[in-house]
Amino acid sequence: MAEIVSPKKQPEYVKEHLQKFNLAACMTCGTCSSGCPITGTPGMEGWDTRKTLRMLVYGMTDEVVYSKFPWICTGCGRCAYGCPMAIDIPYIMLHMKHLRPRDQVPGILHKGVENCIKTGNNMAIPKQDYLFLLADLGNELAEEECPGFYVPVDKENADILFFPNSKEVFADNDDMKWWWKIFYAARENWTVPSENWESVDWGLFTGNYEATKIFAQRKIEHMKRLNIKRMIMPDCGGGSYGCRVGMETCALDNPENRVNFIYLYEYLVEIIKEGRIKLDKSVHAGKTFTWHDSCKHGRELERHFGKGFYEEPRWIIQQCVDNFVEMEPNRANSYCCGAGGGMWPMPYEDESAYHGRMKHRSIKETGADVVVVGCSNCHDQLMKRLPKYYDDHDYEVKYIWELVADALIIEPWSEEEIKKAEEEAEAQWKKFGIDLDEMF
Amino acid sequence: MPTVEYKGKTFNVDEDGFIDSFDNWCPEWVEYVKESEGIQELTEEHWKVIHMLQDYYKKHGIAPMVRILTKVTGFKLKKIYELFPSGPGKGACKMAGLPKPTGCV
């Protein structure tokens, strides 16, 4: 028999926050739940977005805060996009995460946030290890195919500031080489920070507003300290979106915190159109490619900041391949991969894969050989998790910058350019105390 | 905190199935992870990886970057995946009694 619920009064601090999101305007139509892939998640029977919003209206804040529901919400924003009353449901769910005591945040998420605050990266990788990796891996790329290549660290007056992702520094090292090759081919004047270099933002995943602000402020400080022209927003959907949210907060505190940023799609379009890199489509001949619209680069970015990147990635892909097919649904209607909002590192793998079933179906229906992505979170979900659960369609997953890097025609550097870069590299690593011969 | 019972021992584990403390690591834990990870037989090569991870962890309080692991052990990344199919961050760290690395790995 159904339990009778009596409305309770919301605590003032919750009520005040929820009032920003017009929750009272909800018509209970259920559009949110109908469009949300987490409806029906095994183990969460009886829960859906519409009911959760009603619970909040009835004052059942604790029941929501201490449930798993806000955590399995990937923040994809499909609910809010369809909501006839434009209620910002992902931000309400984010606030439910915010209200959870920090020692009860699921899995490793809060530990990662603490690490990042203390050490400048989620995984607490020591500075010398990080610099060793950049030096060693940079040498490898120089020897393999880019003579003179090195990773410029803390370079003043650079044109581009780039942020590494700790998962690539820690484990997926070779994945860094694609961007490096692009910078090499474009002869970019770029740099990365020596400290506080983390690109991802788990503050966004845990509703830790203060952490999101700290991480954005650090990026702003790098821009000012090194007098850099533009930073490329992190590729990770949460990283770039969190950074954007944090930067807005920082700019509200002080307008001098406004710095120039560019999204990776804008950067790639720019260097292709300006002829700074040249591409050869033939390397991708014989395969069909499709594009996965990441929520935080498309729908959610558009909803909150007025511009989603829908057409730019499609244009970039078509500079690299001949056979491109659309996925259905796409652009603002696209389904989330199932790993947003921290669902990749969180201990809810089955729930995440259940969410991803809709994306898997979309991919399968394209018949494409390769799914191209622009977010490292989506990348791992589509490449590593979904195939474990759904094995009826094989496909490859490639980053959009990987696609570009694979199609690059690199114009060789001159002897002078190589010599100059090698001298700069030697001086830089000496300054940081990195001697590869002595390390192992 | 969830627990795991194995060969008469009880282990406290976190939500990701990693042992709650490095101090509670013991050979039975290794046996348990070996079975749950579907590893047929533990070889000297597995132990080389486990010992390297533990030595680094004792010094730095975190798992080493994979590049340091591969340099010190002399194993290529592919080899590490052959030894630990769920990868260095998950299978190998779990077996060595380290906490789950706090990144998107």
Tab-separated table of C-alpha atoms in Angstrom, chain A residues 106-108 111 115 122-124 126 129 133 136-137 140 167 169-171 173 202 344-345 347 440, chain B residues 15-16 56 60 62-68 71-72 77 81 89-90 99-105:
chain	number	residue	atom	x	y	z
A	106	PRO	CA	30.366	8.126	-2.946
A	107	GLY	CA	33.633	6.362	-3.740
A	108	ILE	CA	36.845	8.259	-4.331
A	111	LYS	CA	39.319	12.290	-1.928
A	115	ASN	CA	44.003	15.859	-3.452
A	122	ASN	CA	43.418	14.762	-8.454
A	123	MET	CA	45.862	11.911	-8.152
A	124	ALA	CA	48.443	13.745	-6.009
A	126	PRO	CA	54.368	14.640	-7.280
A	129	ASP	CA	57.182	12.710	-11.446
A	133	LEU	CA	56.939	12.258	-17.607
A	136	ASP	CA	60.639	11.557	-21.101
A	137	LEU	CA	57.483	11.256	-23.204
A	140	GLU	CA	60.018	9.831	-27.198
A	167	LYS	CA	44.484	10.161	-16.045
A	169	VAL	CA	49.710	11.750	-16.866
A	170	PHE	CA	49.120	8.753	-14.611
A	171	ALA	CA	48.250	6.029	-17.099
A	173	ASN	CA	50.501	8.603	-21.497
A	202	TRP	CA	35.575	16.880	-9.509
A	344	TRP	CA	32.981	7.178	-14.713
A	345	PRO	CA	35.021	7.106	-11.483
A	347	PRO	CA	31.307	3.032	-7.840
A	440	PHE	CA	66.319	5.376	-13.506
B	15	GLU	CA	32.659	0.862	-2.262
B	16	ASP	CA	35.016	0.003	-5.123
B	56	TYR	CA	56.436	3.311	-4.052
B	60	HIS	CA	54.842	8.481	-1.473
B	62	ILE	CA	50.036	7.068	-3.730
B	63	ALA	CA	50.349	4.638	-6.623
B	64	PRO	CA	53.155	5.426	-9.072
B	65	MET	CA	52.483	6.730	-12.558
B	66	VAL	CA	52.382	3.857	-15.017
B	67	ARG	CA	55.529	5.143	-16.733
B	68	ILE	CA	57.477	4.817	-13.494
B	71	LYS	CA	60.552	1.810	-16.171
B	72	VAL	CA	61.288	0.196	-12.819
B	77	LEU	CA	52.228	-1.391	-20.560
B	81	TYR	CA	47.675	-5.533	-18.944
B	89	GLY	CA	45.132	1.314	-11.636
B	90	LYS	CA	42.450	-1.221	-10.847
B	99	PRO	CA	43.684	2.386	-2.379
B	100	LYS	CA	41.896	3.050	-5.663
B	101	PRO	CA	43.707	5.830	-7.551
B	102	THR	CA	41.699	9.051	-7.350
B	103	GLY	CA	41.495	9.898	-11.033
B	104	CYS	CA	39.414	9.095	-14.096
B	105	VAL	CA	41.532	5.979	-14.684
